[in-house]
Each structure stands twice: as C-alpha cells, then as structure tokens.
Amino acid sequence: MHVLIIPSWYSHLRSPGGGSFFRDQAQALAAAGHKVGIITPKVWGVRDYRAGPLPDMNVIVGEDEGSVRVWRLNTLHRLPRIPYRDSRAFCAAGRRLYDAYAAAEGQPDVLHGHAALYGGVLAADLSRRTGVPAVLTEHSTDYAQAKHRWWQKRLIRRALTGARARLAVSPQLHDILIDQYADVVRPLRIVPNILTPEFEANPPPAESATGPFVFLCVARISAEKNQDGLIRAFANAFPDGDEELHFIGSGDGSGLEALGRDLGVGERVRLLGAMDAEAVRGRMAAAGAVVLASFVETFGVVVIEALSQGTPVVATACGGPEGILTPETGIVIPPGDGRALADALVDMRARSAAGDFDAAALRSGCLARYGEKAVVGELETIYAAALGGTNETGIT
C-alpha cells in the first residue's frame, strides 16, 4: 500500500523535534512493508524574520528520513491576520507539494491527514481533487480548550466531511469530538499514538536502579505542563528526605530552579534540559516514577514511554492519561489540584517501596496496545476499508 502522510506540523528550522509521533507512525508503516511519504508545507510570516534567518522560500525539497521520503515547501505570507489566511497558504503550498510528490513517487493509495488544521483540510481537498481516499487523525488540545474560532470550525467540518475514516488518539478526545461535531464526525474510531521506536526496541535493564527515588517529568517547560505546580506538590510531599524531582525538556527553567530554592527543595530539584530519545529512555528506566502534571493533553506520549520501561506514572486526568492508566499502572488525579498531586506522590512512593508495580507487566501491557504491531495493524484495517469505499466503523 502507498500511504501519503500530511501532518499539520513537522520538524523544521525552529522546531527540530516537531511532529515526532507523525514520523514514528510513518516509519512503522514503512517497516511493515508499505510505501510511505510525507508532505509538509510550512507557512512563515514576516514577523518570523525577527527571530533570525528563515529557510529558502518556494523551493520544494525532498529528503530521506530512513525509509520515508519527506517533501518540504516553505512559503511566506504577507497578509494581515484575517480568517482563512494560513489555511489558504498551507493548502496552496500543499497542492504544489502533492503534484511534485505524485510526479516523482506515483499517486498514493491513501492520504492520511494528522489534525484537521490544516493537514486534514489539505488531505480532504486533495481527496476531492484526485479521488484518493483520505483518513484523518485528530490530535489537537484546542478542542478541549474551546479555542477554535468560527472560520476554524468551518474548516474542521470540511476536513471531517472530506475524510472516509476519522480517528481520535484518546477516548477523551473522541468524546469531545462527538460532543462538538456529532453530525459530521461519526463513525469515529480511537487509534492511539504509536510508542516511540527506541522505547519498544530497548527493554529496561534487568538490574534495579540504585540511588535516591526519582520522580521524573518529561515535557517542554511551559505553563500548561504545570511544572511549577509539580514542584510545589513535591515540596509539600517531601519537605525532607532523599527523594528527587528531575525535569527533562526544552525551555527556560530558571524560574523553576528559583521556585525550588524558595521552597527549600532546590538541592533535590534538577533541570536536565532537552535530551534525545535514547537518553530519555534511560532516565525513565532508572526513575522511580514518571509524573505528568499537565492541565491539558490529548494523549500523553510520555505516559506510554514510561510504561514501556516498566516505570509507573502519576498523571492528571488532563485529556489523555486517564484513558491509558489503570490502578495497576499508575495514579490519576484531577488537573490543577495541588493537594491531590502531593498525596499521589506520597502514595506512589509508598506503593513502589511495597513492590505494587510489576515492571514486566507494565511493559508487556503497553506494547500490546501501543506497540508498532498493534497500531500498524489497526491502521492497515482502516486503510483497507477506506480503499474499499466504506467508512471504517468503530466506537460511536
């Protein structure tokens, strides 16, 4: 099968790690024997020049990422912020990319857009233009936060109605989409993000980690990730002791370091900066628990990454983790509840000391649901149904 993936965002000059879960899914499909390509338009504005040089504009570039060919086109808009501006620029660049891709690689069998704005809109438009069936997977947290404006809602409807199969990455996002777009989104199936390949290929070491009990948070430094709330909860839970709280992620962590010092736990709070997947995997395998304290997520890839390394998780019911974790794999608490988070950290520490979590069971259960074989198998079924001219049935 020839699958063309159309992500709404992807790695680029200013965001080299962007869209990693799109890349992982593409690589997994290719490893299963399918021909897979990616087209990724990137729209820049004049204001972007203020942050430094931009890549060459209006030049189509193809590059290999393993067995997947990625086609890129950067484009610059000069219009003021008006409705449909970015979607029109994105889709115009995307049509050029598709024509170049199809001329070189042949027409794909299936178009798979990721997130309606604007990969899903482009996939639907290309499907109407070429007759190639489109599949749409929704990832965005904007639905839960009610961020969409009237014209974006129109575009979302266009993407949903133009897709022959519609997927959500979590049960919570599924329910939100049904609530907001029930007339055009059904049938809607849940297909999760795929486990990062390095985490599936490499099991955790057999020997137990030594040293202090480490709570590990892996997320970019950002307000919605609630790292400051996590530090406050950690300070309340363990004002004394040898427990440590480590952070991995890009961004300015100076404010978090200052907060740790102010709360008297500065020596036990460590900011490690950004790390590659292999380094993150090692840190997760050695941690006592991984913590995700976000206010909102649509999935929470770090949750399944932790479970794949046999590490239990404390997470908020922020839109994704509550559909992943069970009492046997972690603890789920309400978002924004500092007292509940502190209590969960104490509970996790005690349960881990008591041996309540079976590392091998955490890993095997994770791979059975989120591993390459499981997710690719679901996608193959969906693609086959789309090629057959039918809507893929699922949870409605």
Short mmCIF file of C-alpha atoms in Angstrom, two decimals:
data_model
loop_
_atom_site.label_atom_id
_atom_site.label_comp_id
_atom_site.label_asym_id
_atom_site.label_seq_id
_atom_site.Cartn_x
_atom_site.Cartn_y
_atom_site.Cartn_z
CA MET A 1 0.00 0.00 0.00
CA HIS A 2 1.20 3.53 -0.78
CA VAL A 3 0.39 5.95 2.05
CA LEU A 4 1.00 9.70 1.94
CA ILE A 5 1.04 11.31 5.38
CA ILE A 6 0.10 15.00 5.67
CA PRO A 7 0.88 16.37 9.14
CA SER A 8 -0.31 19.78 10.30
CA TRP A 9 3.13 20.47 11.77
CA TYR A 10 6.50 18.81 11.45
CA SER A 11 10.15 19.33 12.26
CA HIS A 12 11.66 22.49 10.78
CA LEU A 13 14.42 25.04 11.28
CA ARG A 14 13.00 26.42 14.54
CA SER A 15 11.49 23.17 15.85
CA PRO A 16 13.76 20.23 15.00
CA GLY A 17 11.77 17.79 17.15
CA GLY A 18 8.30 18.78 15.97
CA GLY A 19 5.84 16.10 14.88
CA SER A 20 7.92 13.19 16.17
CA PHE A 21 4.85 10.97 16.58
CA PHE A 22 3.92 11.51 12.92
CA ARG A 23 7.43 10.42 11.94
CA ASP A 24 7.27 7.38 14.22
CA GLN A 25 3.99 6.23 12.68
CA ALA A 26 5.34 6.74 9.16
CA GLN A 27 8.47 4.75 9.95
CA ALA A 28 6.42 1.93 11.47
CA LEU A 29 4.20 1.69 8.38
CA ALA A 30 7.28 1.63 6.16
CA ALA A 31 8.85 -1.11 8.32
CA ALA A 32 5.68 -3.16 7.77
CA GLY A 33 6.33 -3.11 4.01
CA HIS A 34 4.26 -0.15 2.87
CA LYS A 35 5.49 2.71 0.71
CA VAL A 36 5.21 5.86 2.82
CA GLY A 37 5.84 9.51 2.05
CA ILE A 38 5.30 12.77 3.93
CA ILE A 39 4.50 16.20 2.51
CA THR A 40 4.91 19.11 4.91
CA PRO A 41 4.16 22.71 3.92
CA LYS A 42 5.38 25.32 6.37
CA VAL A 43 3.85 28.82 6.40
CA TRP A 44 6.03 31.64 7.75
CA GLY A 45 5.09 35.25 8.45
CA VAL A 46 7.07 38.45 8.08
CA ARG A 47 7.35 38.62 11.89
CA ASP A 48 9.31 35.36 11.85
CA TYR A 49 12.25 37.24 10.38
CA ARG A 50 12.68 38.97 13.74
CA ALA A 51 13.80 35.69 15.29
CA GLY A 52 16.56 35.12 12.75
CA PRO A 53 17.13 33.88 9.20
CA LEU A 54 14.44 31.79 7.52
CA PRO A 55 14.91 28.91 5.07
CA ASP A 56 14.64 29.44 1.32
CA MET A 57 11.07 30.11 0.26
CA ASN A 58 9.05 28.42 -2.52
CA VAL A 59 11.66 25.72 -3.11
CA ILE A 60 10.49 22.11 -2.99
CA VAL A 61 13.00 19.90 -1.21
CA GLY A 62 12.90 16.12 -0.84
CA GLU A 63 14.95 14.33 1.80
CA ASP A 64 15.14 10.82 3.17
CA GLU A 65 14.31 10.08 6.79
CA GLY A 66 15.17 6.43 6.94
CA SER A 67 12.85 4.61 4.55
CA VAL A 68 10.42 7.53 4.36
CA ARG A 69 10.77 10.33 1.79
CA VAL A 70 9.85 13.76 3.19
CA TRP A 71 8.92 16.59 0.81
CA ARG A 72 9.08 20.14 2.18
CA LEU A 73 7.99 23.56 0.95
CA ASN A 74 8.40 26.79 2.91
CA THR A 75 6.13 29.67 1.99
CA LEU A 76 5.81 33.25 3.23
CA HIS A 77 2.56 35.18 3.67
CA ARG A 78 2.45 38.96 3.79
CA LEU A 79 -1.23 39.42 4.59
CA PRO A 80 -2.56 40.72 7.91
CA ARG A 81 -4.14 38.24 10.32
CA ILE A 82 -7.51 37.55 8.67
CA PRO A 83 -9.75 34.46 8.59
CA TYR A 84 -8.53 31.63 6.33
CA ARG A 85 -5.14 33.30 5.69
CA ASP A 86 -2.96 30.47 6.99
CA SER A 87 -5.19 27.68 5.70
CA ARG A 88 -5.12 29.08 2.17
CA ALA A 89 -1.34 29.47 2.21
CA PHE A 90 -0.89 25.99 3.69
CA CYS A 91 -3.17 24.32 1.16
CA ALA A 92 -1.72 26.22 -1.82
CA ALA A 93 1.77 25.06 -0.85
CA GLY A 94 0.42 21.58 -0.14
CA ARG A 95 -1.09 21.25 -3.61
CA ARG A 96 2.27 22.14 -5.15
CA LEU A 97 3.98 19.60 -2.94
CA TYR A 98 1.47 16.89 -3.81
CA ASP A 99 1.88 17.42 -7.54
CA ALA A 100 5.67 17.20 -7.23
CA TYR A 101 5.42 14.16 -4.97
CA ALA A 102 2.96 12.29 -7.23
CA ALA A 103 5.07 13.04 -10.31
CA ALA A 104 8.13 11.54 -8.66
CA GLU A 105 6.66 8.79 -6.46
CA GLY A 106 3.34 7.96 -8.12
CA GLN A 107 -0.17 8.58 -6.86
CA PRO A 108 -0.69 7.27 -3.33
CA ASP A 109 -3.46 4.85 -2.42
CA VAL A 110 -4.40 6.68 0.79
CA LEU A 111 -3.95 10.20 2.15
CA HIS A 112 -3.59 10.38 5.94
CA GLY A 113 -4.00 13.86 7.42
CA HIS A 114 -2.97 14.48 11.01
CA ALA A 115 -5.00 17.19 12.80
CA ALA A 116 -7.75 18.98 10.91
CA LEU A 117 -5.97 22.36 10.98
CA TYR A 118 -4.52 22.23 8.41
CA GLY A 119 -3.24 18.80 7.39
CA GLY A 120 -6.74 17.38 7.49
CA VAL A 121 -8.12 20.23 5.38
CA LEU A 122 -5.39 19.68 2.80
CA ALA A 123 -5.97 15.91 2.77
CA ALA A 124 -9.71 16.42 2.21
CA ASP A 125 -9.08 18.94 -0.58
CA LEU A 126 -6.59 16.64 -2.30
CA SER A 127 -9.02 13.73 -1.95
CA ARG A 128 -11.78 15.69 -3.71
CA ARG A 129 -9.32 16.73 -6.41
CA THR A 130 -7.71 13.31 -7.04
CA GLY A 131 -10.22 10.73 -5.84
CA VAL A 132 -7.67 9.25 -3.42
CA PRO A 133 -9.45 8.44 -0.12
CA ALA A 134 -8.49 10.49 2.93
CA VAL A 135 -8.14 9.41 6.57
CA LEU A 136 -8.00 11.97 9.38
CA THR A 137 -6.46 11.53 12.84
CA GLU A 138 -7.17 14.31 15.33
CA HIS A 139 -4.58 15.22 17.98
CA SER A 140 -5.22 18.83 18.97
CA THR A 141 -5.80 20.06 22.52
CA ASP A 142 -7.67 23.08 21.14
CA TYR A 143 -10.99 21.21 21.17
CA ALA A 144 -10.79 20.68 24.93
CA GLN A 145 -9.85 24.33 25.45
CA ALA A 146 -12.60 25.66 23.12
CA LYS A 147 -10.05 27.72 21.21
CA HIS A 148 -11.49 27.44 17.71
CA ARG A 149 -12.97 30.50 16.02
CA TRP A 150 -15.94 30.41 13.64
CA TRP A 151 -13.87 30.09 10.49
CA GLN A 152 -11.70 27.35 12.01
CA LYS A 153 -14.84 25.40 12.89
CA ARG A 154 -15.88 25.59 9.24
CA LEU A 155 -12.51 24.24 8.18
CA ILE A 156 -12.75 21.42 10.73
CA ARG A 157 -16.12 20.44 9.31
CA ARG A 158 -14.60 20.46 5.84
CA ALA A 159 -11.81 18.16 6.98
CA LEU A 160 -14.19 15.79 8.79
CA THR A 161 -16.67 15.50 5.93
CA GLY A 162 -13.87 15.00 3.41
CA ALA A 163 -12.39 12.04 5.30
CA ARG A 164 -13.51 8.49 4.67
CA ALA A 165 -12.27 7.45 8.13
CA ARG A 166 -11.97 9.64 11.22
CA LEU A 167 -9.75 8.77 14.18
CA ALA A 168 -9.05 10.24 17.63
CA VAL A 169 -5.94 9.44 19.65
CA SER A 170 -7.71 9.05 23.02
CA PRO A 171 -11.15 8.19 24.44
CA GLN A 172 -11.38 11.68 25.93
CA LEU A 173 -10.73 13.43 22.61
CA HIS A 174 -13.20 11.01 20.99
CA ASP A 175 -15.94 12.16 23.37
CA ILE A 176 -15.12 15.85 22.88
CA LEU A 177 -15.30 15.49 19.09
CA ILE A 178 -18.62 13.66 19.31
CA ASP A 179 -19.95 16.44 21.54
CA GLN A 180 -18.82 19.25 19.25
CA TYR A 181 -19.20 17.71 15.78
CA ALA A 182 -21.62 14.82 16.19
CA ASP A 183 -23.34 15.41 12.85
CA VAL A 184 -20.17 15.06 10.77
CA VAL A 185 -17.63 13.12 12.85
CA ARG A 186 -19.36 9.73 13.15
CA PRO A 187 -18.22 7.00 12.85
CA LEU A 188 -15.18 7.86 14.93
CA ARG A 189 -12.57 5.30 15.95
CA ILE A 190 -9.89 5.52 18.65
CA VAL A 191 -6.38 4.74 17.41
CA PRO A 192 -3.64 5.85 19.82
CA ASN A 193 -0.28 7.35 19.04
CA ILE A 194 2.41 4.76 18.47
CA LEU A 195 5.11 4.08 21.04
CA THR A 196 8.41 5.82 20.20
CA PRO A 197 10.55 3.14 18.43
CA GLU A 198 13.55 3.44 20.77
CA PHE A 199 11.29 2.63 23.70
CA GLU A 200 9.86 -0.51 22.09
CA ALA A 201 13.16 -1.83 20.78
CA ASN A 202 15.04 -1.44 24.05
CA PRO A 203 13.66 -3.02 27.22
CA PRO A 204 14.78 -1.61 30.57
CA PRO A 205 17.85 -3.13 32.21
CA ALA A 206 17.24 -6.22 34.31
CA GLU A 207 19.01 -4.85 37.38
CA SER A 208 17.21 -2.46 39.71
CA ALA A 209 18.17 1.20 39.77
CA THR A 210 20.11 2.34 42.81
CA GLY A 211 20.29 5.72 44.50
CA PRO A 212 17.52 8.11 45.56
CA PHE A 213 13.91 7.67 44.45
CA VAL A 214 13.50 9.97 41.43
CA PHE A 215 10.23 11.48 40.21
CA LEU A 216 10.82 12.35 36.54
CA CYS A 217 8.87 14.88 34.46
CA VAL A 218 9.50 14.84 30.69
CA ALA A 219 7.89 17.83 28.95
CA ARG A 220 8.88 21.15 27.49
CA ILE A 221 8.97 23.94 30.08
CA SER A 222 5.55 25.51 29.58
CA ALA A 223 2.69 26.84 31.70
CA GLU A 224 0.20 24.20 30.54
CA LYS A 225 2.58 21.44 31.69
CA ASN A 226 2.29 22.80 35.28
CA GLN A 227 5.89 22.18 36.28
CA ASP A 228 5.67 24.88 38.96
CA GLY A 229 2.64 23.13 40.47
CA LEU A 230 4.60 19.88 40.47
CA ILE A 231 7.49 21.49 42.37
CA ARG A 232 5.07 22.88 44.97
CA ALA A 233 3.44 19.45 45.36
CA PHE A 234 6.85 17.78 45.68
CA ALA A 235 7.89 20.27 48.36
CA ASN A 236 4.68 19.60 50.28
CA ALA A 237 5.01 15.84 49.90
CA PHE A 238 8.69 15.57 50.78
CA PRO A 239 9.93 18.64 52.67
CA ASP A 240 12.75 16.41 53.91
CA GLY A 241 14.22 13.14 52.67
CA ASP A 242 16.30 11.90 49.77
CA GLU A 243 13.59 11.87 47.08
CA GLU A 244 14.46 13.93 44.00
CA LEU A 245 12.46 15.62 41.25
CA HIS A 246 14.06 15.78 37.80
CA PHE A 247 12.88 17.63 34.71
CA ILE A 248 13.77 16.86 31.09
CA GLY A 249 12.63 19.27 28.39
CA SER A 250 13.46 22.35 26.40
CA GLY A 251 12.77 25.85 27.61
CA ASP A 252 13.91 28.30 30.24
CA GLY A 253 13.92 26.54 33.60
CA SER A 254 15.44 29.34 35.67
CA GLY A 255 12.09 30.20 37.23
CA LEU A 256 11.57 26.58 38.28
CA GLU A 257 15.03 26.43 39.84
CA ALA A 258 14.29 29.61 41.77
CA LEU A 259 10.95 28.21 42.95
CA GLY A 260 12.67 25.05 44.20
CA ARG A 261 15.14 27.12 46.19
CA ASP A 262 12.39 29.29 47.64
CA LEU A 263 10.52 26.18 48.80
CA GLY A 264 13.60 24.67 50.40
CA VAL A 265 13.99 21.75 47.98
CA GLY A 266 16.35 23.36 45.47
CA GLU A 267 19.12 20.80 46.03
CA ARG A 268 16.70 17.98 45.19
CA VAL A 269 15.17 19.56 42.07
CA ARG A 270 17.26 19.13 38.95
CA LEU A 271 16.61 20.57 35.47
CA LEU A 272 18.42 18.47 32.88
CA GLY A 273 17.41 20.28 29.68
CA ALA A 274 16.45 18.63 26.40
CA MET A 275 17.66 15.07 25.70
CA ASP A 276 17.39 12.67 22.79
CA ALA A 277 15.05 9.70 22.91
CA GLU A 278 17.70 7.21 23.98
CA ALA A 279 18.82 9.38 26.89
CA VAL A 280 15.20 9.95 27.95
CA ARG A 281 14.59 6.20 27.81
CA GLY A 282 17.49 5.55 30.14
CA ARG A 283 16.31 8.18 32.61
CA MET A 284 12.78 6.77 32.58
CA ALA A 285 14.02 3.23 33.16
CA ALA A 286 16.04 4.41 36.18
CA ALA A 287 13.29 6.60 37.68
CA GLY A 288 11.03 5.52 40.47
CA ALA A 289 8.03 7.13 38.74
CA VAL A 290 7.25 9.46 35.87
CA VAL A 291 4.94 12.41 36.56
CA LEU A 292 2.77 14.34 34.07
CA ALA A 293 1.02 17.23 35.84
CA SER A 294 -0.40 18.95 32.74
CA PHE A 295 -3.61 20.96 32.67
CA VAL A 296 -4.46 19.61 29.21
CA GLU A 297 -3.21 16.88 26.85
CA THR A 298 -4.82 14.92 24.04
CA PHE A 299 -2.75 11.78 24.58
CA GLY A 300 0.44 11.96 26.63
CA VAL A 301 3.14 10.01 24.80
CA VAL A 302 5.43 10.19 27.83
CA VAL A 303 2.95 8.02 29.73
CA ILE A 304 3.32 5.07 27.37
CA GLU A 305 7.06 5.68 27.06
CA ALA A 306 7.36 5.34 30.85
CA LEU A 307 5.21 2.21 30.97
CA SER A 308 7.32 0.63 28.21
CA GLN A 309 10.30 0.91 30.54
CA GLY A 310 8.44 -0.68 33.43
CA THR A 311 8.04 2.63 35.27
CA PRO A 312 4.70 3.59 36.87
CA VAL A 313 3.14 7.01 36.29
CA VAL A 314 1.40 9.74 38.25
CA ALA A 315 -0.68 11.84 35.85
CA THR A 316 -3.56 14.26 35.79
CA ALA A 317 -6.88 13.49 34.09
CA CYS A 318 -5.99 16.11 31.51
CA GLY A 319 -7.47 14.55 28.39
CA GLY A 320 -5.22 11.59 27.58
CA PRO A 321 -3.54 9.82 30.50
CA GLU A 322 -6.81 8.79 32.13
CA GLY A 323 -7.51 6.65 29.06
CA ILE A 324 -4.14 4.92 29.42
CA LEU A 325 -3.50 4.37 33.14
CA THR A 326 -5.14 1.83 35.43
CA PRO A 327 -4.66 1.26 39.18
CA GLU A 328 -2.09 -1.39 38.24
CA THR A 329 -0.01 1.03 36.16
CA GLY A 330 -0.24 4.35 37.98
CA ILE A 331 -2.27 7.02 39.73
CA VAL A 332 -4.63 9.53 38.08
CA ILE A 333 -5.66 12.76 39.81
CA PRO A 334 -7.62 15.89 38.85
CA PRO A 335 -5.64 18.57 37.00
CA GLY A 336 -4.70 21.65 38.98
CA ASP A 337 -5.25 20.01 42.38
CA GLY A 338 -2.01 20.57 44.26
CA ARG A 339 -3.08 18.69 47.37
CA ALA A 340 -4.13 15.64 45.34
CA LEU A 341 -0.83 15.74 43.44
CA ALA A 342 1.20 15.84 46.65
CA ASP A 343 -0.82 12.94 48.09
CA ALA A 344 -0.32 10.97 44.85
CA LEU A 345 3.44 11.44 45.04
CA VAL A 346 3.46 10.12 48.62
CA ASP A 347 1.20 7.22 47.63
CA MET A 348 3.38 6.36 44.63
CA ARG A 349 6.50 6.36 46.80
CA ALA A 350 4.88 4.00 49.31
CA ARG A 351 3.41 1.67 46.69
CA SER A 352 6.72 1.44 44.86
CA ALA A 353 8.51 0.57 48.12
CA ALA A 354 5.90 -2.13 48.72
CA GLY A 355 6.51 -3.64 45.27
CA ASP A 356 2.99 -2.95 44.00
CA PHE A 357 4.11 -2.39 40.38
CA ASP A 358 5.26 -5.24 38.15
CA ALA A 359 7.75 -3.75 35.68
CA ALA A 360 7.46 -6.64 33.21
CA ALA A 361 3.66 -6.42 33.22
CA LEU A 362 3.77 -2.66 32.69
CA ARG A 363 5.96 -3.13 29.61
CA SER A 364 4.07 -6.06 28.09
CA GLY A 365 0.69 -4.38 28.52
CA CYS A 366 1.99 -1.18 26.96
CA LEU A 367 3.42 -2.93 23.89
CA ALA A 368 0.23 -4.94 23.37
CA ARG A 369 -1.80 -1.72 22.98
CA TYR A 370 0.65 0.93 21.78
CA GLY A 371 3.45 -1.03 20.12
CA GLU A 372 4.26 -0.93 16.43
CA LYS A 373 2.50 -4.19 15.55
CA ALA A 374 -0.73 -3.21 17.32
CA VAL A 375 -1.09 0.31 15.89
CA VAL A 376 0.04 -0.58 12.36
CA GLY A 377 -2.45 -3.46 12.33
CA GLU A 378 -5.29 -1.09 13.17
CA LEU A 379 -4.22 1.40 10.50
CA GLU A 380 -3.96 -1.31 7.85
CA THR A 381 -7.57 -2.33 8.57
CA ILE A 382 -8.72 1.28 8.34
CA TYR A 383 -6.84 1.94 5.11
CA ALA A 384 -8.26 -1.21 3.53
CA ALA A 385 -11.79 -0.13 4.42
CA ALA A 386 -11.16 3.35 3.02
CA LEU A 387 -9.83 1.88 -0.23
CA GLY A 388 -12.91 -0.31 -0.41
CA GLY A 389 -15.09 2.77 -0.43
CA THR A 390 -16.62 2.24 3.01
CA ASN A 391 -16.47 4.20 6.23
CA GLU A 392 -14.42 2.45 8.87
CA THR A 393 -16.70 1.55 11.75
CA GLY A 394 -15.62 1.96 15.32
CA ILE A 395 -16.68 3.43 18.63
CA THR A 396 -19.58 5.86 18.06
#
